[in-house]
mmCIF file of C-alpha atoms in Angstrom:
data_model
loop_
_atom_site.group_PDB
_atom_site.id
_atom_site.type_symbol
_atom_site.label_atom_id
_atom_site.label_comp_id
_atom_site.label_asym_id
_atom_site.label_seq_id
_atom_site.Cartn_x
_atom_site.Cartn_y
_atom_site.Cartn_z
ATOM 1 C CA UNK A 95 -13.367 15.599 9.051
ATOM 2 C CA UNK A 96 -11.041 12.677 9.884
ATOM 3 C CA UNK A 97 -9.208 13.117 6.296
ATOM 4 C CA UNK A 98 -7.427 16.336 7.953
ATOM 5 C CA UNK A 99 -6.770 14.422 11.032
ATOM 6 C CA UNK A 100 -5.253 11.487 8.830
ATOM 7 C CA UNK A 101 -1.802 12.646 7.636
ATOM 8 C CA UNK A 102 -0.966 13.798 11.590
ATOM 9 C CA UNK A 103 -1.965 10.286 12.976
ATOM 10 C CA UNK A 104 0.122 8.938 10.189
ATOM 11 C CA UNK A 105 3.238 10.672 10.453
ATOM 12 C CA UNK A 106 3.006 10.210 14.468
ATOM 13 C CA UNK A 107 2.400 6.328 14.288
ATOM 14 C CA UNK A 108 5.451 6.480 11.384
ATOM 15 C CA UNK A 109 7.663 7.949 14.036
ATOM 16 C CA UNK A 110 7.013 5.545 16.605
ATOM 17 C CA UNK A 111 7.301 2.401 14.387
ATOM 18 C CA UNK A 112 10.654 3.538 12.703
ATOM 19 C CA UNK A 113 11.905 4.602 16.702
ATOM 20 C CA UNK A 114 10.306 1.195 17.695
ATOM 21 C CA UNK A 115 11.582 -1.153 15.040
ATOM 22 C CA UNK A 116 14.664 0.824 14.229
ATOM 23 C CA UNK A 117 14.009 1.253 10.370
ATOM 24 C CA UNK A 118 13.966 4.929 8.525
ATOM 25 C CA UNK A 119 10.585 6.798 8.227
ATOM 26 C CA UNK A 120 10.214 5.982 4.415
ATOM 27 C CA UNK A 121 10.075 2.219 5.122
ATOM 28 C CA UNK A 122 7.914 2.637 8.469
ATOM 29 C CA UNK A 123 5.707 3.879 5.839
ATOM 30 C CA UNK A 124 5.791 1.629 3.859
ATOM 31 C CA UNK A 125 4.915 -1.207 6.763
ATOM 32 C CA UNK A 126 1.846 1.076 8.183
ATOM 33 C CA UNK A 127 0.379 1.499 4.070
ATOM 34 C CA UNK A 128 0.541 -2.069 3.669
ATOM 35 C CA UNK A 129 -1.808 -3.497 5.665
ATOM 36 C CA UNK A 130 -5.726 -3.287 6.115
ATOM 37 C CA UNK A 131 -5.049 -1.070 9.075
ATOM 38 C CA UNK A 132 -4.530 1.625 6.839
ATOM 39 C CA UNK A 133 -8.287 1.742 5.090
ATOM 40 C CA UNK A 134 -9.603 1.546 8.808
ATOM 41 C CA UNK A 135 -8.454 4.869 10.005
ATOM 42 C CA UNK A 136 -10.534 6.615 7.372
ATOM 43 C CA UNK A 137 -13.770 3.870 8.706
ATOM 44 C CA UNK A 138 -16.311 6.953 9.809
ATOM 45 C CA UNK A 139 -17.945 4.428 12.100
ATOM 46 C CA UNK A 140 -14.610 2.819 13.591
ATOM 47 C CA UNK A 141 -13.081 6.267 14.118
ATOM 48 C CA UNK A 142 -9.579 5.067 14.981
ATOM 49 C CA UNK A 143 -8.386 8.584 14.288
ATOM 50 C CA UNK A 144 -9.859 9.405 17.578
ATOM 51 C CA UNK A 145 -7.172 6.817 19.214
ATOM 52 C CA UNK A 146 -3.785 7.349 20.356
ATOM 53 C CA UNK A 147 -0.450 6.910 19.216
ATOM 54 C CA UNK A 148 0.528 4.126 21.159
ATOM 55 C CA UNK A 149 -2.922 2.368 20.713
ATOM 56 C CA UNK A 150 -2.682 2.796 16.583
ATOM 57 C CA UNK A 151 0.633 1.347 17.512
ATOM 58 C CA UNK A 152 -1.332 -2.150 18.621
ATOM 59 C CA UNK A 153 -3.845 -2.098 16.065
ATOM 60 C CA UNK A 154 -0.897 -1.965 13.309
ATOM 61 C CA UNK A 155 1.166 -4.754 15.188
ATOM 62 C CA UNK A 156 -2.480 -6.899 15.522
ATOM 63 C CA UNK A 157 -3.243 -6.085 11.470
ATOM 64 C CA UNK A 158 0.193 -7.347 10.935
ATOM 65 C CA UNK A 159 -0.158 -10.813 12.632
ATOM 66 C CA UNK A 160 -3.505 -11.352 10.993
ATOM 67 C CA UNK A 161 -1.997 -11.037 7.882
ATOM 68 C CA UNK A 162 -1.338 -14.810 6.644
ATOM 69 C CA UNK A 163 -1.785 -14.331 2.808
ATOM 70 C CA UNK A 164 0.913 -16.971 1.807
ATOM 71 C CA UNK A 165 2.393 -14.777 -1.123
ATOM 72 C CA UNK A 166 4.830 -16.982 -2.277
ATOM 73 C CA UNK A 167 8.685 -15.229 -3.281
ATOM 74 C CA UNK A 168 8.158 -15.300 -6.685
ATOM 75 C CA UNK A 169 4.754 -13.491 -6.664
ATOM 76 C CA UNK A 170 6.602 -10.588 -4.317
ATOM 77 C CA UNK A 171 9.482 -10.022 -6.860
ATOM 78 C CA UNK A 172 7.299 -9.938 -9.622
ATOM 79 C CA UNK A 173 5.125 -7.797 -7.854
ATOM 80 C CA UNK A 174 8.000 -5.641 -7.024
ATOM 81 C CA UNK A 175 9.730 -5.831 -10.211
ATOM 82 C CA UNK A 176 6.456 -4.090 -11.549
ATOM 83 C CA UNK A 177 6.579 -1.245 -8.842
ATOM 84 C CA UNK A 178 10.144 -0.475 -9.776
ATOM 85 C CA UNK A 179 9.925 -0.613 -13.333
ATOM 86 C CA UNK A 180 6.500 1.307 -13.496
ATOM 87 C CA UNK A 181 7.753 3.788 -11.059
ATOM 88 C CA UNK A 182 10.832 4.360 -13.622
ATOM 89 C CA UNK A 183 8.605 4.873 -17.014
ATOM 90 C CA UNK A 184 6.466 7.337 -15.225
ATOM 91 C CA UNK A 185 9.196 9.188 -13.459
ATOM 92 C CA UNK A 186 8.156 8.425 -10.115
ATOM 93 C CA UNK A 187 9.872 7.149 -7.347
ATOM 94 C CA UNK A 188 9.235 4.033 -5.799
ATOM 95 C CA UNK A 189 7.302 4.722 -3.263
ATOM 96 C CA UNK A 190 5.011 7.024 -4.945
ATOM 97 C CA UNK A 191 4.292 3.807 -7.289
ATOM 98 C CA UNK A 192 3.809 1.727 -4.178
ATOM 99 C CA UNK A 193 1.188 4.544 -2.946
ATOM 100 C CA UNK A 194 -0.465 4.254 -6.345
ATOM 101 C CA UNK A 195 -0.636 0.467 -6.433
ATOM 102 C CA UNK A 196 -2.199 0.203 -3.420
ATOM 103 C CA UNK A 197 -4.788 2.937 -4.051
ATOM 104 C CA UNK A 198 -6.052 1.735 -7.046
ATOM 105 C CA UNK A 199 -5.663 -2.483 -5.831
ATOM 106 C CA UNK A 200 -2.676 -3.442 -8.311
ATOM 107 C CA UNK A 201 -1.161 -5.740 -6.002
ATOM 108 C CA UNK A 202 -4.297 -7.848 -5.603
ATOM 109 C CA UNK A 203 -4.431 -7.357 -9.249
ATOM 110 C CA UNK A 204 -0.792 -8.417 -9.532
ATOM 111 C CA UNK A 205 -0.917 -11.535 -7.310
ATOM 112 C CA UNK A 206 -4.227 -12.758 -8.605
ATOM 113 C CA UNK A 207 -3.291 -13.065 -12.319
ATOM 114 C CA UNK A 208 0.266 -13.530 -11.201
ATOM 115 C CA UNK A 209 0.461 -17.211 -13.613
ATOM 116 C CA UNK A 210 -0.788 -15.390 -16.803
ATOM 117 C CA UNK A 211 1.160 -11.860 -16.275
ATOM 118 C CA UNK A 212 4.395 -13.101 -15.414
ATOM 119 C CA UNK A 213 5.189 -15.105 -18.249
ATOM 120 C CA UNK A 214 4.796 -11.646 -20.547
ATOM 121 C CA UNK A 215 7.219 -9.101 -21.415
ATOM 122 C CA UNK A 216 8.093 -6.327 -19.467
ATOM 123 C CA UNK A 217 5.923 -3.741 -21.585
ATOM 124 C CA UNK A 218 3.303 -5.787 -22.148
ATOM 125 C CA UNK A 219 2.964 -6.063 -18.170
ATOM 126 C CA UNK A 220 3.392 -2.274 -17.863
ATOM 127 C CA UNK A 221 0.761 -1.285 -20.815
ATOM 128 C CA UNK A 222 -1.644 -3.967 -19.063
ATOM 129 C CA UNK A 223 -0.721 -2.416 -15.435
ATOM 130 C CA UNK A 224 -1.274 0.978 -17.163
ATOM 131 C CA UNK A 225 -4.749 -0.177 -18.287
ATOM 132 C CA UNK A 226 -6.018 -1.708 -15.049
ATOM 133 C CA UNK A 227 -5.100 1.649 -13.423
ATOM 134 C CA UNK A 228 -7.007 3.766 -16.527
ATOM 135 C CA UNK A 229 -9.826 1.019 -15.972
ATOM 136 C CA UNK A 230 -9.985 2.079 -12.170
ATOM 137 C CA UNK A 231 -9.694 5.812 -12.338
ATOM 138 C CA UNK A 232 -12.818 5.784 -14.832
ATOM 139 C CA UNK A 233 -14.337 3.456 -12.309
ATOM 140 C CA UNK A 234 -13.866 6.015 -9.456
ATOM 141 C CA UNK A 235 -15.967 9.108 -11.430
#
């Protein structure tokens, strides 16, 4: 039941954030996917869909403070220079590839082997991003 509540929660709290922290819809977004606020609205036993705009508003600002994962630059542009580049070789834009990442855990993925993977080429990094995404598809059946 809260899966068809979802999108409308979403695109509310994505209104308030880009009014609130004057940045376009697309990258609000962006900010509200990236963060483990996100997985919590579809919690059955947390039921944060039942909450209001203004109080999703809070939790998202909270998720975002409690987020100290020291990511270091580098790790971020090679995470990003996968996104982009992926996102072009399957004809996608970016923030479809973003949506996918995320979904299927590439960034941890990503930032994890981040010493090994970066030091390939760029198609070896996509064929192996390709596979991890293959790996986890077959994983969700």
């Amino acid at each position: 039941m809260s899966a068809s509540i979802i999108p409308l929660k979403i695109s509310q709290l994505a209104l308030l954030v880009s009014q609130r922290k004057r940045i376009p819809v697309n990258v609000a977004l962006g900010y509200i996917y990236d963060t483990p606020f996100y997985a919590k609205l579809y919690d059955e036993d947390a039921k944060w869909w039942y909450l209001d705009t203004e109080s999703l508003y809070k939790l998202l600002e909270q998720s975002w403070g409690a987020d100290s994962s020291g990511v270091s630059n580098n790790v971020v542009v090679f995470w990003t220079f996968c996104m982009e580049n992926y996102a072009r070789k399957h004809n996608m834009t970016s923030l479809e590839a973003y949506a996918l990442f995320r979904h299927y855990h590439v960034d941890d993925y990503l930032v994890n082997g981040f010493d090994m993977l970066h030091t390939q080429g760029k198609d070896a990094i996509i064929q192996d991003i390709e596979t991890f995404i293959k790996n986890r598809k077959n994983q969700e059946k």
